[in-house]
Structure formats: structure tokens, C-alpha cells
Short mmCIF file of C-alpha atoms in Angstrom, two decimals:
data_model
loop_
_atom_site.label_atom_id
_atom_site.label_comp_id
_atom_site.label_asym_id
_atom_site.label_seq_id
_atom_site.Cartn_x
_atom_site.Cartn_y
_atom_site.Cartn_z
CA MET A 1 -6.76 -16.49 -13.72
CA ASN A 2 -9.16 -19.06 -15.34
CA GLY A 3 -11.14 -21.85 -13.77
CA GLU A 4 -14.07 -21.46 -10.45
CA TRP A 5 -13.79 -21.04 -7.11
CA LYS A 6 -16.74 -21.56 -4.29
CA LEU A 7 -17.32 -18.13 -2.71
CA ASP A 8 -18.22 -19.99 1.16
CA GLN A 9 -14.51 -21.24 -0.06
CA SER A 10 -11.95 -18.70 2.90
CA ASP A 11 -9.18 -17.90 0.20
CA LEU A 12 -11.73 -16.84 -2.76
CA VAL A 13 -10.42 -13.08 -1.79
CA GLN A 14 -7.41 -13.01 -1.38
CA GLN A 15 -7.18 -15.21 -4.27
CA ILE A 16 -9.31 -12.86 -6.80
CA LEU A 17 -7.11 -9.18 -5.09
CA GLN A 18 -3.85 -11.11 -4.99
CA ASP A 19 -4.31 -11.70 -9.50
CA GLY A 20 -5.82 -8.63 -9.15
CA ALA A 21 -2.62 -6.13 -8.53
CA LYS A 22 -1.36 -8.32 -11.43
CA ALA A 23 -3.21 -7.44 -13.12
CA GLU A 24 -4.14 -4.17 -12.21
CA ALA A 25 0.05 -3.41 -12.90
CA ASP A 26 -0.21 -5.25 -16.72
CA LEU A 27 -2.73 -2.62 -17.44
CA PHE A 28 -0.51 -0.19 -16.01
CA GLN A 29 2.75 -1.66 -18.36
CA ASP A 30 0.24 -1.60 -21.28
CA LYS A 31 -1.44 1.59 -21.08
CA PHE A 32 2.00 3.81 -20.24
CA ARG A 33 4.03 1.34 -21.32
CA GLU A 34 7.08 1.89 -18.52
CA SER A 35 6.55 3.45 -15.40
CA ILE A 36 6.51 6.81 -15.48
CA LYS A 37 9.56 8.94 -15.18
CA ILE A 38 10.00 10.20 -11.85
CA THR A 39 11.62 14.05 -11.87
CA ASP A 40 13.54 16.18 -9.73
CA ILE A 41 10.69 18.42 -9.25
CA ALA A 42 8.32 15.42 -8.12
CA ILE A 43 10.10 14.75 -5.51
CA GLN A 44 11.20 17.45 -4.16
CA LYS A 45 6.65 18.81 -4.13
CA ILE A 46 6.21 15.35 -2.45
CA PRO A 47 3.43 16.96 0.29
CA TYR A 48 4.55 16.96 3.68
CA ILE A 49 1.66 15.63 5.27
CA GLU A 50 1.08 16.18 8.74
CA TYR A 51 -0.54 11.95 9.45
CA PRO A 52 -2.78 11.45 12.59
CA GLY A 53 -1.25 9.62 16.29
CA LEU A 54 2.66 10.83 14.91
CA SER A 55 4.75 13.04 16.47
CA LYS A 56 6.51 16.12 14.18
CA GLU A 57 9.96 13.57 14.53
CA GLU A 58 8.23 10.70 12.82
CA ASN A 59 5.64 13.31 9.89
CA LYS A 60 9.19 14.52 9.99
CA GLU A 61 11.25 11.36 8.91
CA LEU A 62 8.28 9.85 6.74
CA HIS A 63 8.75 13.31 4.62
CA ILE A 64 12.32 12.20 3.92
CA LEU A 65 11.67 9.35 3.72
CA GLU A 66 9.58 9.46 0.84
CA GLN A 67 11.65 11.67 -0.91
CA ARG A 68 14.22 8.80 -0.75
CA LEU A 69 11.83 5.58 -1.77
CA LEU A 70 11.00 8.61 -5.08
CA GLN A 71 14.85 9.03 -5.48
CA THR A 72 15.75 5.19 -4.95
CA ALA A 73 13.86 4.25 -7.54
CA LYS A 74 14.80 7.74 -10.22
CA GLU A 75 18.79 6.74 -9.02
CA VAL A 76 18.83 3.06 -9.49
CA ASN A 77 15.54 1.04 -9.60
CA LEU A 78 14.45 2.73 -13.33
CA HIS A 79 11.88 4.15 -12.01
CA ARG A 80 9.77 1.24 -10.92
CA GLU A 81 8.87 -0.22 -7.63
CA VAL A 82 10.61 0.17 -4.80
CA SER A 83 9.51 -0.13 -0.79
CA ILE A 84 11.03 1.73 2.34
CA THR A 85 9.83 -1.02 5.79
CA LEU A 86 9.85 1.69 8.66
CA ARG A 87 10.15 0.77 12.34
CA LEU A 88 9.06 3.59 15.24
CA ASP A 89 9.88 2.49 18.23
CA ARG A 90 13.64 4.14 18.12
CA GLU A 91 14.05 2.89 21.43
CA ASN A 92 14.66 -0.34 20.47
CA PHE A 93 17.32 -0.64 17.87
CA SER A 94 20.86 0.96 18.56
CA SER A 95 20.94 2.79 14.84
CA ASP A 96 18.95 4.28 12.61
CA GLU A 97 19.19 2.42 10.00
CA GLU A 98 18.58 -0.93 12.06
CA ARG A 99 14.86 0.22 11.71
CA ILE A 100 14.57 0.72 8.16
CA ALA A 101 15.18 -1.95 5.32
CA LEU A 102 14.55 -1.11 1.69
CA ILE A 103 13.78 -2.95 -1.30
CA LEU A 104 13.68 -3.16 -4.81
CA GLY A 105 11.32 -3.99 -7.07
CA GLU A 106 10.77 -6.34 -10.19
CA GLU A 107 9.08 -4.57 -13.11
CA HIS A 108 5.90 -4.70 -10.98
CA GLU A 109 5.75 -5.74 -7.95
CA VAL A 110 8.21 -5.77 -4.79
CA ASP A 111 7.83 -8.92 -3.18
CA LEU A 112 8.56 -8.07 1.05
CA LEU A 113 8.44 -11.18 2.53
CA ARG A 114 11.21 -12.83 0.44
CA ASP A 115 13.98 -9.76 1.61
CA THR A 116 14.99 -11.30 5.10
CA LYS A 117 15.33 -7.26 7.07
CA THR A 118 12.24 -6.48 6.58
CA TYR A 119 10.70 -10.22 7.57
CA HIS A 120 12.31 -9.00 11.11
CA LEU A 121 11.29 -5.51 10.99
CA ILE A 122 7.65 -6.79 10.18
CA ASN A 123 7.80 -10.05 12.52
CA SER A 124 9.06 -9.03 15.47
CA THR A 125 7.51 -10.53 17.82
CA HIS A 126 6.83 -7.03 20.53
CA ASP A 127 3.68 -4.39 20.56
CA VAL A 128 5.70 -3.06 17.79
CA VAL A 129 4.34 -0.01 14.73
CA VAL A 130 5.84 -1.11 11.44
CA VAL A 131 5.14 2.16 8.45
CA ASN A 132 5.76 0.79 4.54
CA LEU A 133 6.41 3.43 1.95
CA HIS A 134 6.16 2.01 -1.39
CA ASN A 135 4.97 3.44 -5.59
CA HIS A 136 2.99 2.59 -7.62
CA PRO A 137 5.15 3.24 -10.98
CA GLY A 138 1.58 3.28 -13.29
CA GLY A 139 0.20 5.83 -11.36
CA ALA A 140 -2.41 4.25 -9.79
CA SER A 141 -4.10 3.80 -6.48
CA PHE A 142 -3.90 0.71 -3.33
CA SER A 143 -4.05 -2.52 -5.56
CA GLY A 144 -6.06 -5.39 -3.49
CA ASN A 145 -2.22 -7.22 -2.89
CA ASP A 146 -2.05 -4.00 -0.44
CA ILE A 147 -5.31 -4.57 1.09
CA HIS A 148 -4.89 -6.96 1.66
CA PHE A 149 -1.08 -7.30 3.33
CA PHE A 150 -2.52 -4.71 5.47
CA LEU A 151 -5.69 -6.47 6.63
CA SER A 152 -3.48 -9.22 6.80
CA THR A 153 -0.35 -8.12 8.87
CA ARG A 154 -0.94 -6.95 12.83
CA SER A 155 2.28 -4.70 12.82
CA VAL A 156 2.19 -3.41 10.17
CA LYS A 157 -0.43 -0.09 12.01
CA MET A 158 0.16 2.99 8.22
CA LEU A 159 0.40 2.01 4.55
CA ILE A 160 2.30 5.23 2.60
CA LEU A 161 2.05 5.11 -1.78
CA LEU A 162 3.11 7.27 -3.52
CA SER A 163 2.57 7.94 -7.43
CA ASN A 164 6.37 8.65 -9.54
CA LYS A 165 4.77 11.90 -9.82
CA GLY A 166 4.34 12.35 -5.63
CA LYS A 167 0.60 12.36 -5.37
CA VAL A 168 0.67 10.98 -1.07
CA GLU A 169 -2.19 8.69 0.21
CA PHE A 170 -2.34 5.42 2.78
CA LEU A 171 -4.02 3.76 4.71
CA GLN A 172 -4.00 3.82 8.67
CA LYS A 173 -5.75 1.69 11.27
CA THR A 174 -7.22 3.19 14.22
CA GLU A 175 -7.83 2.54 17.23
CA LYS A 176 -11.76 1.79 16.25
CA TYR A 177 -10.29 -1.10 13.85
CA ASN A 178 -11.70 -4.20 13.22
CA LYS A 179 -9.77 -6.45 11.43
CA GLU A 180 -13.09 -8.98 11.57
CA LYS A 181 -15.29 -6.61 10.37
CA CYS A 182 -12.84 -5.27 7.25
CA GLU A 183 -11.95 -9.23 6.05
CA LEU A 184 -16.82 -9.47 5.87
CA ALA A 185 -17.43 -5.53 4.05
CA LEU A 186 -14.31 -6.67 1.64
CA THR A 187 -15.81 -10.30 1.06
CA GLU A 188 -18.88 -8.65 1.01
CA ILE A 189 -17.89 -6.14 -1.29
CA THR A 190 -17.19 -8.88 -4.29
CA ARG A 191 -19.95 -11.21 -3.40
CA ASN A 192 -21.77 -7.71 -5.30
CA VAL A 193 -19.04 -6.98 -7.54
CA LEU A 194 -19.20 -10.78 -8.77
CA SER A 195 -22.55 -11.63 -8.24
CA ASP A 196 -22.43 -12.08 -11.77
CA LYS A 197 -20.29 -13.94 -12.54
CA MET A 198 -21.08 -16.99 -10.92
CA SER A 199 -21.94 -20.52 -12.49
CA ASP A 200 -25.82 -21.85 -12.29
CA ASN A 201 -23.84 -24.09 -9.15
CA GLY A 202 -22.96 -21.36 -7.56
CA HIS A 203 -19.35 -21.28 -8.24
CA LEU A 204 -17.75 -17.81 -9.02
CA ILE A 205 -16.04 -18.06 -12.89
CA THR A 206 -12.98 -15.82 -12.61
CA LYS A 207 -12.31 -16.40 -16.77
CA ARG A 208 -15.38 -13.58 -15.99
CA VAL A 209 -13.82 -11.51 -13.96
CA THR A 210 -12.33 -8.90 -15.22
CA ILE A 211 -9.31 -5.64 -14.57
CA LYS A 212 -13.34 -3.38 -14.18
CA ASP A 213 -14.44 -5.43 -11.61
CA LEU A 214 -10.80 -5.73 -9.84
CA LEU A 215 -11.19 -2.32 -9.74
CA GLU A 216 -14.52 -1.83 -7.99
CA ILE A 217 -13.83 -3.37 -5.32
CA THR A 218 -10.98 -1.69 -4.44
CA LYS A 219 -12.50 1.20 -4.68
CA ARG A 220 -16.57 0.42 -2.76
CA TRP A 221 -13.55 -0.69 0.45
CA LEU A 222 -12.26 1.94 -0.06
CA LYS A 223 -15.06 4.19 1.40
CA GLU A 224 -16.61 2.29 3.75
CA ALA A 225 -12.96 1.25 5.14
CA ARG A 226 -13.78 3.86 7.55
CA GLN A 227 -16.60 2.38 9.04
CA TYR A 228 -14.21 -0.40 10.86
CA GLY A 229 -11.90 1.27 11.47
CA ILE A 230 -9.66 2.48 8.50
CA LEU A 231 -8.67 5.32 8.10
CA TYR A 232 -7.76 6.78 3.81
CA GLY A 233 -6.86 9.79 3.05
CA ASN A 234 -4.12 11.74 1.01
CA ALA A 235 -2.67 14.45 1.12
CA LYS A 236 -5.32 17.05 0.09
CA LYS A 237 -6.32 16.80 4.42
CA TYR A 238 -3.79 15.96 5.92
CA SER A 239 -0.78 18.17 3.85
CA ARG A 240 1.03 21.44 5.42
CA GLU A 241 1.38 23.46 2.39
CA GLN A 242 1.94 26.63 4.21
CA GLU A 243 5.09 24.77 6.20
CA GLU A 244 8.14 25.27 3.30
CA LEU A 245 10.19 21.81 4.36
CA ARG A 246 13.59 21.33 2.75
CA TYR A 247 15.53 18.09 3.77
CA GLY A 248 18.14 16.36 2.16
CA ILE A 249 18.05 13.17 0.83
CA PRO A 250 19.64 10.88 2.98
CA HIS A 251 21.19 8.12 0.94
#
């Protein structure tokens, strides 16, 4: 990032978060030198999560897809990022594979909307429920780009994030979800975190923005997300450790 941005420009937050996602990827790449290696144990230990509002059948399917995602990243994509997009409206498809799209990412990211099948699943004219799953090979939490994608894509009701060690986090839009309030909160947090990066004439000097700033923006927003109808959860609260489920991983 370089140059200056006026804080009242509508694309300020989007630009900062997208640049931040790339910067975070570079940071973790430098830290680990290469993606964290996925092990069979990590895949087997992915917790079974009872995602709120979903049926037992849907939760079981998501658990299988979480295993499939890491298995694919390990065996096919050099432990790099993989994305799976799932439509929950099974009745509108003749087979399950028609409602699932899998993309192999490159070194730092997956470009979902460049994939024709993923684009179609996400941008259907139906009022559908879409779940997107992906992994962060370096172990980071949700990136700014993840949050921007989640808020700006109406049909995506849940975003599931796995680390290469099998840790699971998720974002879910609830009945109280308010897109405007979410975006306003994100803008306000961005303003507060970056208040000391301003020039005398009121412009943001983006070259002064650090990785720490970008991580702080997403961290603060995740803490407040529930106020605006977004549930941020993890396996500690929603997993069923007492139910030992072992599913076959589909190929």
C-alpha cells in the first residue's frame, strides 16, 4: 500500500482489508517459511460442531467436508489453501456434487469468484443459503478479506475457517443480522485504529499502516460482531466431544 486515502471514500475499508489480507499472508509465509504441514491426526481430530440452526444431517455433512478440505490440501495442493462452497438447498439439485464446488488455491489465497461453478452457487437468483469453508495454511484467524467477502455476499450465511492443524472457527449470520450496522462498525473501528496515521489535511497515509494495525481491526470487529447479528464461534463452545464420529472422507 502507498499514497493517501480520504477517510470518507466508500472503498477505503475494502481496500485496507484486501491489502491487509495479502499482508497477513506474507507475514505468516515469512514466519513459517512454508505452509504448516497437515497430518492425518489433524484431519481425524477436526471436532464435530453442532452449528446453530442447522440440522444433524447438515452438521454431519459439514464435518465430512471439513475433513475432505484438509485431505485435499494435504494430498493435492501442497498444504496450501483450498475452498469448498456448499449450497444447503439439496432439493434444487439432482445430486450432491452439483451443489458443491471445490477450488485449489495458490500460494496465499483462493479467488472464489473466478471459478464458474462457485460463482453460480453463490450468485443464484434463489434466496439460498451458502456455506463456504476454507483453510489458512499459516494458522491465522479470519482475515480482513474474509470479513469483506462475508458481509458483501448476501447468499453466504456461514463462513467456516480451518487451520492446517484442524482448529475450526466460524462466522454465521443470524436472524438479527444487520449489514449496514456491521459495515458502519467496521468503518468506525478502522477509523479508530488508524487515527494516528492521518496527515495534516485529513488523509490516511496508507504506507504508515502496519500489520499490527490490520490485525487489530479484524480482532476488534470480531469481538463486536454479535451486536450486529453475526455469531463468531469456535469448537470450544459448539463441539460435541462426547460423540466420537468417524466418517469416511469422500474423494
